Amino acid sequence: MKRLISIAVAATAVTAPAYAVELPEVIGNNMVLQQCANIRLWGWSTPGTTVEIKVSWNGKKQKVEADAKGNWSLFVPTPKGSSEEQTIIFSDWESSVTLRNILIGEVWFCSGQSNMEMPVKGWAGQPVKNAAETIMSADPEVPIRHCYVKRSKSFDRQDRCEAVWNINDGHGVAEASAIAYFFAKKLYDVLKVPVGVINASWGGTAIEGWMSKEILDRNFPGEIDMSAYVNREWPDENNHTAPASLYNGMLHSVLPFTARGFIWYQGENNRDRAEQYSRLQPAFVKMLRDENGNADMPFYYTQIAPYAYDNPDDSLSGRFMWMQAQNQNSIPNSAMAVTLDTGEFGCIHPSDKQTTANRLANIALVRDYGYSYVDVYTPVAESFSFENGVVKVAFKVGENGMSPISVDIPGFEVAGEDHVFHPATARVDENNCKLINVRSEAVPNPIAVRYAIKNYSVPTLFNCFGVPASPFRSDDW
């Protein structure tokens, strides 16, 4: 009898499920948690098991029961941010996980294609400006943390991904997204609280790769090629660009993490579909907000940078930039950082990532952290009028208006009834610096005006804090 019992016990031991609390990789050592918020913590355990969470900042314990599939989730309040290291202990009846070196401060998602993915250390033949100084001066005591989400694509929605939080040492800074790192650094320098950035990016990707299949099927039926899902076969080339594949493999699994907002640098792979992108991007942002549980989550994005492509004078990029500027009106609580002065003629990955990142950070500082007295936005053309051979363009811009004044400003084009554009110059109206007057001797009766509607342009018009005006056009030709 004893032998039979021992055999039965042994069999039970072999077949019994492993009782262990598990966490998504984005919840890990070295992470930053959003301050003054009810942050979401989640994971998995044996179905029906009670999971206990103890946080060090107040010593309190909370309990939650895993559902029939083993999922559990709960919200925990956080205090004001500080550099004091915290711990969290997750435990069920048979296992325990302790996370250490946690900070509380400001958290931002970062995503997009190669210009967001590009690390501080740069790529072969493509440097990041001031990379050596930035990496060599990296200080582990500076409370900036960068979470890198490893590239992954999938036909099916994944609840987990490979992700790791790095501290602010040389290795962590070198590998960090340059845009994300400089963005975080600017926030830290001003706010003096820890900053964490979660970066899920992959070069050469279109926006639909980052959107869920459900959103694409429902809102864009027949517009997006979903054939890869019919036979579940990746395209032979650039197979990481398949619609929904990056949402499934990367983005979905980190979006529940509680964050202040989202910054986005993408568009190059959609620039030949400006009208469609004007509808895709608002749908993408709504998806982000719905999954994060924050309907008003800030969304700040970067205009694509000038680059020659096959023809620097072609209008494709300029048209896309103008659409991006207008999308600020169709996406609530959004703003755009301009890059017209940081682009490079011969490289699609501009080396000056800090200027762009600082513009994104300045927008956040003004809109989300109460800073003022600075016009951080790119001037955007709002209306056009044609009077006596002069085109008057009015701008949405800060109270000090446009610059420079008292000089003829190149970089403009006007066209008459023949729809042929000719070079033109502009002058800021010194009686109303939110208005410019554009004219060309070659077009006595203009009916259309453009500014920087090209693949590659150099800015000539700015606000009074040096932020370039966005490319614009009055025509729809």
CSV table of C-alpha atoms in Angstrom, one decimal:
chain,number,residue,atom,x,y,z
A,1,MET,CA,0.0,0.0,0.0
A,2,LYS,CA,2.7,2.4,0.8
A,3,ARG,CA,4.4,1.7,-2.5
A,4,LEU,CA,1.1,2.4,-4.3
A,5,ILE,CA,0.7,5.7,-2.5
A,6,SER,CA,4.2,6.8,-3.2
A,7,ILE,CA,3.7,6.0,-6.9
A,8,ALA,CA,0.5,8.1,-7.0
A,9,VAL,CA,2.2,11.0,-5.3
A,10,ALA,CA,5.1,10.8,-7.7
A,11,ALA,CA,2.7,10.9,-10.7
A,12,THR,CA,0.9,13.8,-9.2
A,13,ALA,CA,4.2,15.7,-8.8
A,14,VAL,CA,5.1,15.1,-12.4
A,15,THR,CA,1.7,16.3,-13.9
A,16,ALA,CA,0.8,19.1,-11.5
A,17,PRO,CA,1.0,22.7,-13.0
A,18,ALA,CA,3.9,24.9,-11.8
A,19,TYR,CA,2.6,27.4,-9.3
A,20,ALA,CA,4.5,30.6,-10.1
A,21,VAL,CA,3.7,34.3,-10.4
A,22,GLU,CA,5.0,35.7,-13.7
A,23,LEU,CA,5.4,39.3,-14.9
A,24,PRO,CA,5.6,40.9,-18.4
A,25,GLU,CA,9.1,41.9,-19.2
A,26,VAL,CA,8.3,45.6,-19.3
A,27,ILE,CA,7.6,45.3,-15.6
A,28,GLY,CA,11.2,44.7,-14.3
A,29,ASN,CA,14.2,45.8,-12.4
A,30,ASN,CA,15.4,49.4,-13.0
A,31,MET,CA,12.0,50.5,-14.3
A,32,VAL,CA,10.5,53.9,-13.8
A,33,LEU,CA,6.8,54.2,-12.6
A,34,GLN,CA,4.6,57.1,-13.4
A,35,GLN,CA,4.4,59.5,-10.4
A,36,CYS,CA,1.1,60.6,-8.8
A,37,ALA,CA,-0.9,58.0,-10.7
A,38,ASN,CA,-2.8,54.8,-10.3
A,39,ILE,CA,-0.4,52.6,-12.2
A,40,ARG,CA,-1.4,49.3,-13.7
A,41,LEU,CA,0.5,46.1,-12.6
A,42,TRP,CA,-0.4,42.8,-14.3
A,43,GLY,CA,0.9,39.3,-14.9
A,44,TRP,CA,0.0,35.7,-14.7
A,45,SER,CA,-0.4,32.9,-12.1
A,46,THR,CA,-2.2,29.7,-11.7
A,47,PRO,CA,-6.0,30.2,-12.3
A,48,GLY,CA,-7.8,31.1,-9.1
A,49,THR,CA,-4.6,31.8,-7.2
A,50,THR,CA,-4.4,34.9,-5.0
A,51,VAL,CA,-1.5,37.2,-5.9
A,52,GLU,CA,-0.2,39.6,-3.2
A,53,ILE,CA,1.7,42.8,-4.2
A,54,LYS,CA,3.7,44.8,-1.6
A,55,VAL,CA,5.2,48.1,-2.6
A,56,SER,CA,8.0,49.7,-0.6
A,57,TRP,CA,6.9,53.4,-0.9
A,58,ASN,CA,4.1,52.9,1.5
A,59,GLY,CA,4.6,49.4,2.8
A,60,LYS,CA,1.0,48.4,1.9
A,61,LYS,CA,-0.1,45.1,0.5
A,62,GLN,CA,-2.8,44.6,-2.2
A,63,LYS,CA,-4.3,41.3,-3.3
A,64,VAL,CA,-5.8,40.2,-6.6
A,65,GLU,CA,-7.1,36.8,-7.8
A,66,ALA,CA,-5.9,35.3,-11.1
A,67,ASP,CA,-8.9,34.6,-13.4
A,68,ALA,CA,-9.7,31.3,-15.2
A,69,LYS,CA,-6.9,31.9,-17.7
A,70,GLY,CA,-4.4,32.9,-15.1
A,71,ASN,CA,-4.5,36.6,-15.8
A,72,TRP,CA,-4.4,39.2,-13.1
A,73,SER,CA,-4.3,43.0,-13.0
A,74,LEU,CA,-4.7,45.7,-10.5
A,75,PHE,CA,-4.0,49.4,-9.9
A,76,VAL,CA,-1.6,50.8,-7.3
A,77,PRO,CA,-1.2,54.5,-6.3
A,78,THR,CA,2.2,56.1,-6.6
A,79,PRO,CA,3.6,59.1,-4.7
A,80,LYS,CA,5.4,62.1,-6.1
A,81,GLY,CA,8.5,61.2,-8.0
A,82,SER,CA,12.0,60.9,-6.4
A,83,SER,CA,15.3,59.2,-6.9
A,84,GLU,CA,14.8,57.0,-3.8
A,85,GLU,CA,15.1,53.4,-4.9
A,86,GLN,CA,11.9,51.3,-4.5
A,87,THR,CA,11.1,47.6,-4.5
A,88,ILE,CA,7.9,45.6,-5.3
A,89,ILE,CA,7.3,42.1,-4.1
A,90,PHE,CA,4.9,39.9,-6.1
A,91,SER,CA,3.9,36.6,-4.5
A,92,ASP,CA,1.4,33.8,-4.7
A,93,TRP,CA,1.1,30.8,-2.3
A,94,GLU,CA,4.2,29.1,-3.6
A,95,SER,CA,6.5,31.7,-5.3
A,96,SER,CA,7.7,35.2,-5.0
A,97,VAL,CA,9.3,37.8,-7.4
A,98,THR,CA,11.1,40.9,-6.1
A,99,LEU,CA,11.8,43.8,-8.3
A,100,ARG,CA,14.5,46.2,-7.3
A,101,ASN,CA,16.1,49.6,-8.2
A,102,ILE,CA,12.7,51.0,-9.2
A,103,LEU,CA,12.3,54.8,-9.5
A,104,ILE,CA,9.1,56.9,-9.5
A,105,GLY,CA,8.9,59.8,-11.9
A,106,GLU,CA,7.7,60.5,-15.5
A,107,VAL,CA,7.2,57.7,-18.1
A,108,TRP,CA,6.8,58.2,-21.9
A,109,PHE,CA,6.2,55.7,-24.7
A,110,CYS,CA,8.4,56.1,-27.8
A,111,SER,CA,7.7,54.4,-31.1
A,112,GLY,CA,8.2,54.7,-34.9
A,113,GLN,CA,10.6,53.6,-37.6
A,114,SER,CA,14.3,54.1,-38.0
A,115,ASN,CA,14.7,57.7,-36.9
A,116,MET,CA,13.2,56.7,-33.6
A,117,GLU,CA,15.0,53.4,-33.4
A,118,MET,CA,18.5,54.9,-34.2
A,119,PRO,CA,20.6,54.6,-31.1
A,120,VAL,CA,22.9,57.3,-29.6
A,121,LYS,CA,25.9,55.3,-30.9
A,122,GLY,CA,24.6,55.7,-34.4
A,123,TRP,CA,24.9,53.3,-37.3
A,124,ALA,CA,27.6,52.4,-39.8
A,125,GLY,CA,28.4,55.5,-41.8
A,126,GLN,CA,25.5,57.4,-40.1
A,127,PRO,CA,26.6,59.1,-36.9
A,128,VAL,CA,24.5,60.9,-34.2
A,129,LYS,CA,25.8,64.4,-33.4
A,130,ASN,CA,27.7,64.6,-30.1
A,131,ALA,CA,27.4,60.9,-29.6
A,132,ALA,CA,30.9,60.5,-28.1
A,133,GLU,CA,30.4,63.3,-25.6
A,134,THR,CA,26.9,62.0,-24.7
A,135,ILE,CA,28.1,58.4,-24.1
A,136,MET,CA,31.3,59.3,-22.3
A,137,SER,CA,29.5,61.6,-19.9
A,138,ALA,CA,26.8,59.1,-19.1
A,139,ASP,CA,26.3,59.0,-15.3
A,140,PRO,CA,24.6,56.0,-13.7
A,141,GLU,CA,23.5,58.3,-10.8
A,142,VAL,CA,21.3,60.3,-13.2
A,143,PRO,CA,17.9,58.8,-12.9
A,144,ILE,CA,17.1,58.2,-16.5
A,145,ARG,CA,16.1,54.7,-17.6
A,146,HIS,CA,15.5,53.4,-21.1
A,147,CYS,CA,13.4,50.3,-21.8
A,148,TYR,CA,14.3,48.7,-25.2
A,149,VAL,CA,11.6,46.4,-26.7
A,150,LYS,CA,13.3,43.9,-29.0
A,151,ARG,CA,12.2,43.7,-32.6
A,152,SER,CA,9.5,41.1,-33.0
A,153,LYS,CA,6.7,40.4,-35.5
A,154,SER,CA,3.7,38.1,-35.2
A,155,PHE,CA,0.5,37.1,-37.0
A,156,ASP,CA,-1.1,36.7,-33.5
A,157,ARG,CA,-1.4,39.1,-30.7
A,158,GLN,CA,1.3,38.5,-28.1
A,159,ASP,CA,0.9,39.3,-24.4
A,160,ARG,CA,4.7,39.2,-23.9
A,161,CYS,CA,7.7,40.6,-25.6
A,162,GLU,CA,11.5,40.8,-24.9
A,163,ALA,CA,12.2,44.0,-23.1
A,164,VAL,CA,14.8,45.2,-20.7
A,165,TRP,CA,15.3,48.4,-18.6
A,166,ASN,CA,18.8,49.9,-18.8
A,167,ILE,CA,20.3,52.4,-16.3
A,168,ASN,CA,22.1,55.6,-17.4
A,169,ASP,CA,25.6,54.1,-17.8
A,170,GLY,CA,27.7,54.2,-20.9
A,171,HIS,CA,26.1,51.0,-22.3
A,172,GLY,CA,22.6,52.0,-21.6
A,173,VAL,CA,23.0,55.4,-23.2
A,174,ALA,CA,24.9,54.1,-26.2
A,175,GLU,CA,22.1,51.6,-27.0
A,176,ALA,CA,19.2,53.9,-26.2
A,177,SER,CA,17.2,55.5,-29.0
A,178,ALA,CA,18.8,58.9,-29.5
A,179,ILE,CA,15.4,60.7,-29.8
A,180,ALA,CA,14.1,59.0,-26.7
A,181,TYR,CA,17.2,59.6,-24.7
A,182,PHE,CA,17.6,63.3,-25.5
A,183,PHE,CA,13.9,63.7,-24.9
A,184,ALA,CA,14.2,62.1,-21.5
A,185,LYS,CA,17.4,64.1,-20.7
A,186,LYS,CA,15.7,67.4,-21.4
A,187,LEU,CA,12.7,66.5,-19.2
A,188,TYR,CA,15.0,65.4,-16.4
A,189,ASP,CA,17.1,68.6,-16.7
A,190,VAL,CA,14.0,70.7,-16.3
A,191,LEU,CA,11.8,68.7,-14.0
A,192,LYS,CA,14.5,67.1,-11.8
A,193,VAL,CA,12.6,63.9,-11.4
A,194,PRO,CA,13.4,60.4,-12.8
A,195,VAL,CA,12.3,59.8,-16.4
A,196,GLY,CA,11.7,56.5,-18.1
A,197,VAL,CA,11.2,55.9,-21.8
A,198,ILE,CA,9.8,52.7,-23.3
A,199,ASN,CA,11.0,52.4,-26.9
A,200,ALA,CA,9.3,50.0,-29.4
A,201,SER,CA,10.6,50.9,-32.8
A,202,TRP,CA,11.6,49.2,-36.1
A,203,GLY,CA,13.1,50.8,-39.1
A,204,GLY,CA,11.4,50.7,-42.5
A,205,THR,CA,7.9,50.2,-41.1
A,206,ALA,CA,4.6,51.7,-42.1
A,207,ILE,CA,2.1,53.0,-39.6
A,208,GLU,CA,-0.3,50.1,-40.4
A,209,GLY,CA,2.3,47.7,-39.1
A,210,TRP,CA,1.8,49.2,-35.6
A,211,MET,CA,-2.0,49.0,-35.7
A,212,SER,CA,-4.2,46.1,-34.7
A,213,LYS,CA,-5.8,43.9,-37.4
A,214,GLU,CA,-9.2,44.6,-35.9
A,215,ILE,CA,-8.8,48.4,-36.3
A,216,LEU,CA,-7.5,48.0,-39.9
A,217,ASP,CA,-10.3,45.6,-40.9
A,218,ARG,CA,-13.0,47.7,-39.4
A,219,ASN,CA,-11.9,51.2,-40.4
A,220,PHE,CA,-9.9,50.6,-43.7
A,221,PRO,CA,-11.6,47.6,-45.4
A,222,GLY,CA,-10.0,47.0,-48.8
A,223,GLU,CA,-7.4,49.8,-48.4
A,224,ILE,CA,-4.7,47.9,-46.6
A,225,ASP,CA,-3.2,44.7,-48.1
A,226,MET,CA,-4.0,42.0,-45.5
A,227,SER,CA,-3.1,39.1,-47.8
A,228,ALA,CA,-0.3,37.9,-45.5
A,229,TYR,CA,-3.0,36.9,-43.0
A,230,VAL,CA,-4.9,34.7,-45.5
A,231,ASN,CA,-2.2,32.1,-45.9
A,232,ARG,CA,-0.2,33.2,-42.9
A,233,GLU,CA,2.9,33.8,-45.0
A,234,TRP,CA,5.2,36.8,-44.6
A,235,PRO,CA,6.0,38.8,-47.7
A,236,ASP,CA,9.3,37.8,-49.3
A,237,GLU,CA,10.8,41.3,-48.9
A,238,ASN,CA,10.6,43.6,-45.9
A,239,ASN,CA,8.4,41.0,-44.1
A,240,HIS,CA,8.5,43.1,-40.9
A,241,THR,CA,6.3,45.7,-42.6
A,242,ALA,CA,3.2,43.5,-42.8
A,243,PRO,CA,0.1,45.2,-41.3
A,244,ALA,CA,-0.5,44.6,-37.6
A,245,SER,CA,2.6,42.5,-37.3
A,246,LEU,CA,4.5,44.9,-35.0
A,247,TYR,CA,1.4,45.7,-33.0
A,248,ASN,CA,1.0,42.0,-32.4
A,249,GLY,CA,4.7,41.3,-31.7
A,250,MET,CA,5.8,44.4,-29.8
A,251,LEU,CA,3.4,47.2,-29.1
A,252,HIS,CA,0.3,45.4,-27.7
A,253,SER,CA,2.3,43.9,-24.8
A,254,VAL,CA,3.6,47.2,-23.4
A,255,LEU,CA,0.6,49.5,-23.9
A,256,PRO,CA,-1.0,48.6,-20.6
A,257,PHE,CA,2.0,50.2,-18.8
A,258,THR,CA,1.0,53.4,-17.2
A,259,ALA,CA,2.7,56.4,-18.8
A,260,ARG,CA,2.3,60.2,-19.1
A,261,GLY,CA,2.2,60.2,-22.9
A,262,PHE,CA,3.4,59.0,-26.3
A,263,ILE,CA,6.0,60.4,-28.8
A,264,TRP,CA,6.1,59.1,-32.4
A,265,TYR,CA,8.6,59.5,-35.2
A,266,GLN,CA,7.4,57.7,-38.3
A,267,GLY,CA,6.0,58.5,-41.8
A,268,GLU,CA,8.8,57.9,-44.3
A,269,ASN,CA,7.3,54.6,-45.4
A,270,ASN,CA,3.9,56.2,-45.9
A,271,ARG,CA,4.9,59.4,-47.6
A,272,ASP,CA,3.4,58.4,-50.9
A,273,ARG,CA,0.0,58.0,-49.2
A,274,ALA,CA,-0.5,61.3,-47.5
A,275,GLU,CA,-4.3,61.3,-47.8
A,276,GLN,CA,-4.6,57.8,-46.4
A,277,TYR,CA,-2.1,58.6,-43.6
A,278,SER,CA,-4.3,61.6,-42.6
A,279,ARG,CA,-6.9,59.0,-41.6
A,280,LEU,CA,-4.6,56.2,-40.4
A,281,GLN,CA,-2.8,58.3,-37.8
A,282,PRO,CA,-6.0,59.5,-35.9
A,283,ALA,CA,-7.2,55.9,-35.8
A,284,PHE,CA,-3.8,54.7,-34.6
A,285,VAL,CA,-3.8,57.3,-31.8
A,286,LYS,CA,-7.3,56.3,-30.7
A,287,MET,CA,-6.1,52.7,-30.5
A,288,LEU,CA,-3.2,53.6,-28.3
A,289,ARG,CA,-5.4,55.6,-25.9
A,290,ASP,CA,-8.0,52.9,-25.8
A,291,GLU,CA,-5.5,50.2,-24.9
A,292,ASN,CA,-3.7,52.3,-22.4
A,293,GLY,CA,-7.0,53.3,-20.7
A,294,ASN,CA,-6.3,57.0,-21.1
A,295,ALA,CA,-8.6,58.7,-23.6
A,296,ASP,CA,-6.7,62.0,-23.4
A,297,MET,CA,-3.1,60.6,-23.4
A,298,PRO,CA,-0.8,63.2,-25.0
A,299,PHE,CA,0.5,62.3,-28.4
A,300,TYR,CA,3.4,64.3,-29.8
A,301,TYR,CA,4.9,63.4,-33.2
A,302,THR,CA,7.7,64.4,-35.4
A,303,GLN,CA,7.4,65.7,-38.9
A,304,ILE,CA,9.5,63.7,-41.4
A,305,ALA,CA,12.8,65.3,-42.1
A,306,PRO,CA,13.9,66.7,-45.5
A,307,TYR,CA,15.9,64.3,-47.6
A,308,ALA,CA,16.7,64.2,-51.4
A,309,TYR,CA,15.3,60.7,-52.1
A,310,ASP,CA,15.4,60.2,-55.9
A,311,ASN,CA,14.7,63.9,-56.7
A,312,PRO,CA,15.2,66.7,-54.1
A,313,ASP,CA,12.7,68.9,-56.0
A,314,ASP,CA,9.9,66.4,-56.1
A,315,SER,CA,6.9,67.4,-54.0
A,316,LEU,CA,6.1,64.1,-52.4
A,317,SER,CA,7.7,64.7,-49.0
A,318,GLY,CA,6.5,68.3,-48.8
A,319,ARG,CA,2.9,67.3,-49.4
A,320,PHE,CA,3.3,64.7,-46.6
A,321,MET,CA,4.7,67.2,-44.2
A,322,TRP,CA,1.8,69.6,-44.9
A,323,MET,CA,-0.6,66.8,-44.1
A,324,GLN,CA,1.2,66.0,-40.9
A,325,ALA,CA,0.9,69.6,-39.8
A,326,GLN,CA,-2.8,69.6,-40.5
A,327,ASN,CA,-3.3,66.4,-38.5
A,328,GLN,CA,-2.8,68.3,-35.3
A,329,ASN,CA,-6.3,69.5,-35.9
A,330,SER,CA,-7.8,66.0,-36.3
A,331,ILE,CA,-6.0,64.4,-33.3
A,332,PRO,CA,-7.1,65.8,-29.9
A,333,ASN,CA,-4.3,66.6,-27.5
A,334,SER,CA,-1.6,66.3,-30.1
A,335,ALA,CA,1.3,68.5,-31.3
A,336,MET,CA,4.0,68.2,-33.9
A,337,ALA,CA,7.7,68.9,-33.7
A,338,VAL,CA,9.2,70.2,-37.0
A,339,THR,CA,12.5,69.0,-38.5
A,340,LEU,CA,12.8,71.2,-41.5
A,341,ASP,CA,16.2,72.5,-40.2
A,342,THR,CA,17.7,69.2,-39.2
A,343,GLY,CA,17.3,67.2,-42.4
A,344,GLU,CA,20.2,66.1,-44.5
A,345,PHE,CA,20.3,66.1,-48.3
A,346,GLY,CA,22.1,62.8,-48.6
A,347,CYS,CA,21.0,60.8,-45.5
A,348,ILE,CA,17.5,59.9,-44.4
A,349,HIS,CA,18.7,59.6,-40.8
A,350,PRO,CA,19.7,63.1,-39.7
A,351,SER,CA,22.6,63.2,-37.2
A,352,ASP,CA,21.1,66.1,-35.2
A,353,LYS,CA,18.6,64.1,-33.0
A,354,GLN,CA,18.9,66.4,-30.0
A,355,THR,CA,17.2,69.4,-31.7
A,356,THR,CA,14.3,67.3,-32.6
A,357,ALA,CA,14.1,65.6,-29.2
A,358,ASN,CA,14.3,68.9,-27.5
A,359,ARG,CA,11.4,70.2,-29.5
A,360,LEU,CA,9.3,67.2,-28.5
A,361,ALA,CA,10.3,67.7,-24.9
A,362,ASN,CA,9.6,71.5,-25.0
A,363,ILE,CA,6.1,70.7,-26.2
A,364,ALA,CA,5.6,68.3,-23.3
A,365,LEU,CA,7.0,70.8,-20.8
A,366,VAL,CA,4.5,73.5,-22.0
A,367,ARG,CA,1.5,71.3,-22.4
A,368,ASP,CA,1.8,68.8,-19.6
A,369,TYR,CA,4.1,70.4,-17.0
A,370,GLY,CA,3.0,74.0,-16.8
A,371,TYR,CA,5.9,75.8,-18.4
A,372,SER,CA,5.3,79.0,-20.4
A,373,TYR,CA,6.8,82.2,-21.9
A,374,VAL,CA,8.2,80.2,-24.9
A,375,ASP,CA,6.5,79.6,-28.3
A,376,VAL,CA,7.5,75.9,-28.7
A,377,TYR,CA,5.2,75.2,-31.7
A,378,THR,CA,6.0,75.2,-35.4
A,379,PRO,CA,4.0,78.0,-37.2
A,380,VAL,CA,1.3,76.6,-39.4
A,381,ALA,CA,-0.4,78.4,-42.2
A,382,GLU,CA,-4.1,78.9,-41.5
A,383,SER,CA,-5.5,81.0,-44.3
A,384,PHE,CA,-4.7,82.4,-47.7
A,385,SER,CA,-6.0,85.4,-49.6
A,386,PHE,CA,-5.0,86.8,-53.0
A,387,GLU,CA,-5.1,90.6,-53.5
A,388,ASN,CA,-3.6,92.8,-56.2
A,389,GLY,CA,-0.8,90.3,-57.1
A,390,VAL,CA,0.1,89.6,-53.5
A,391,VAL,CA,-0.6,86.4,-51.5
A,392,LYS,CA,-1.4,87.0,-47.8
A,393,VAL,CA,-0.7,84.0,-45.6
A,394,ALA,CA,-1.9,84.1,-42.0
A,395,PHE,CA,-0.3,81.8,-39.4
A,396,LYS,CA,-1.2,80.0,-36.2
A,397,VAL,CA,1.8,81.2,-34.2
A,398,GLY,CA,2.7,82.7,-30.8
A,399,GLU,CA,2.1,86.3,-29.9
A,400,ASN,CA,5.5,87.5,-31.2
A,401,GLY,CA,4.7,86.1,-34.6
A,402,MET,CA,7.0,85.3,-37.4
A,403,SER,CA,10.6,86.2,-38.3
A,404,PRO,CA,12.8,87.5,-39.8
A,405,ILE,CA,11.4,91.0,-40.4
A,406,SER,CA,12.5,93.8,-42.8
A,407,VAL,CA,14.0,91.4,-45.3
A,408,ASP,CA,12.9,89.5,-48.4
A,409,ILE,CA,12.6,85.8,-47.5
A,410,PRO,CA,13.2,83.2,-50.2
A,411,GLY,CA,11.9,79.7,-50.5
A,412,PHE,CA,8.4,80.4,-51.7
A,413,GLU,CA,6.6,79.6,-54.9
A,414,VAL,CA,3.4,81.0,-56.5
A,415,ALA,CA,1.4,80.0,-59.5
A,416,GLY,CA,-1.2,81.6,-61.8
A,417,GLU,CA,-4.0,80.2,-63.9
A,418,ASP,CA,-1.5,78.1,-65.8
A,419,HIS,CA,-0.7,76.1,-62.6
A,420,VAL,CA,3.0,76.6,-63.2
A,421,PHE,CA,4.9,77.6,-60.0
A,422,HIS,CA,7.7,80.2,-60.0
A,423,PRO,CA,10.1,81.3,-57.3
A,424,ALA,CA,8.7,84.0,-55.0
A,425,THR,CA,9.8,85.9,-51.9
A,426,ALA,CA,7.9,86.8,-48.7
A,427,ARG,CA,8.0,89.6,-46.2
A,428,VAL,CA,6.7,89.4,-42.7
A,429,ASP,CA,4.0,92.1,-42.2
A,430,GLU,CA,5.5,94.4,-39.6
A,431,ASN,CA,2.1,95.7,-38.5
A,432,ASN,CA,0.9,92.1,-38.0
A,433,CYS,CA,3.8,89.7,-37.5
A,434,LYS,CA,1.4,86.7,-37.8
A,435,LEU,CA,1.0,87.5,-41.5
A,436,ILE,CA,3.3,87.3,-44.5
A,437,ASN,CA,3.0,88.8,-48.0
A,438,VAL,CA,4.3,86.7,-50.9
A,439,ARG,CA,4.9,87.9,-54.4
A,440,SER,CA,6.7,87.2,-57.6
A,441,GLU,CA,7.3,89.4,-60.6
A,442,ALA,CA,6.9,86.3,-62.8
A,443,VAL,CA,3.3,85.8,-61.7
A,444,PRO,CA,1.3,89.1,-61.6
A,445,ASN,CA,-2.0,87.4,-60.6
A,446,PRO,CA,-1.2,84.4,-58.4
A,447,ILE,CA,-3.9,81.9,-57.4
A,448,ALA,CA,-1.7,79.5,-55.4
A,449,VAL,CA,1.2,79.6,-53.0
A,450,ARG,CA,3.6,77.0,-51.6
A,451,TYR,CA,6.5,76.9,-49.1
A,452,ALA,CA,9.0,74.0,-48.9
A,453,ILE,CA,6.8,71.6,-50.8
A,454,LYS,CA,9.7,69.5,-51.9
A,455,ASN,CA,11.6,66.4,-50.8
A,456,TYR,CA,14.5,68.6,-49.6
A,457,SER,CA,14.2,72.2,-48.5
A,458,VAL,CA,16.1,74.6,-46.2
A,459,PRO,CA,13.9,76.6,-43.9
A,460,THR,CA,13.8,80.4,-44.2
A,461,LEU,CA,10.8,81.3,-42.1
A,462,PHE,CA,10.6,80.9,-38.3
A,463,ASN,CA,8.8,81.9,-35.2
A,464,CYS,CA,10.5,84.3,-32.8
A,465,PHE,CA,12.1,81.4,-30.9
A,466,GLY,CA,13.8,79.9,-33.9
A,467,VAL,CA,11.3,77.1,-34.6
A,468,PRO,CA,10.9,76.7,-38.4
A,469,ALA,CA,7.5,77.2,-40.0
A,470,SER,CA,5.9,74.0,-41.4
A,471,PRO,CA,5.8,73.5,-45.2
A,472,PHE,CA,2.4,74.5,-46.6
A,473,ARG,CA,0.4,74.8,-49.8
A,474,SER,CA,-2.8,76.5,-50.7
A,475,ASP,CA,-3.6,74.3,-53.7
A,476,ASP,CA,-4.8,70.8,-54.1
A,477,TRP,CA,-3.3,70.1,-57.5
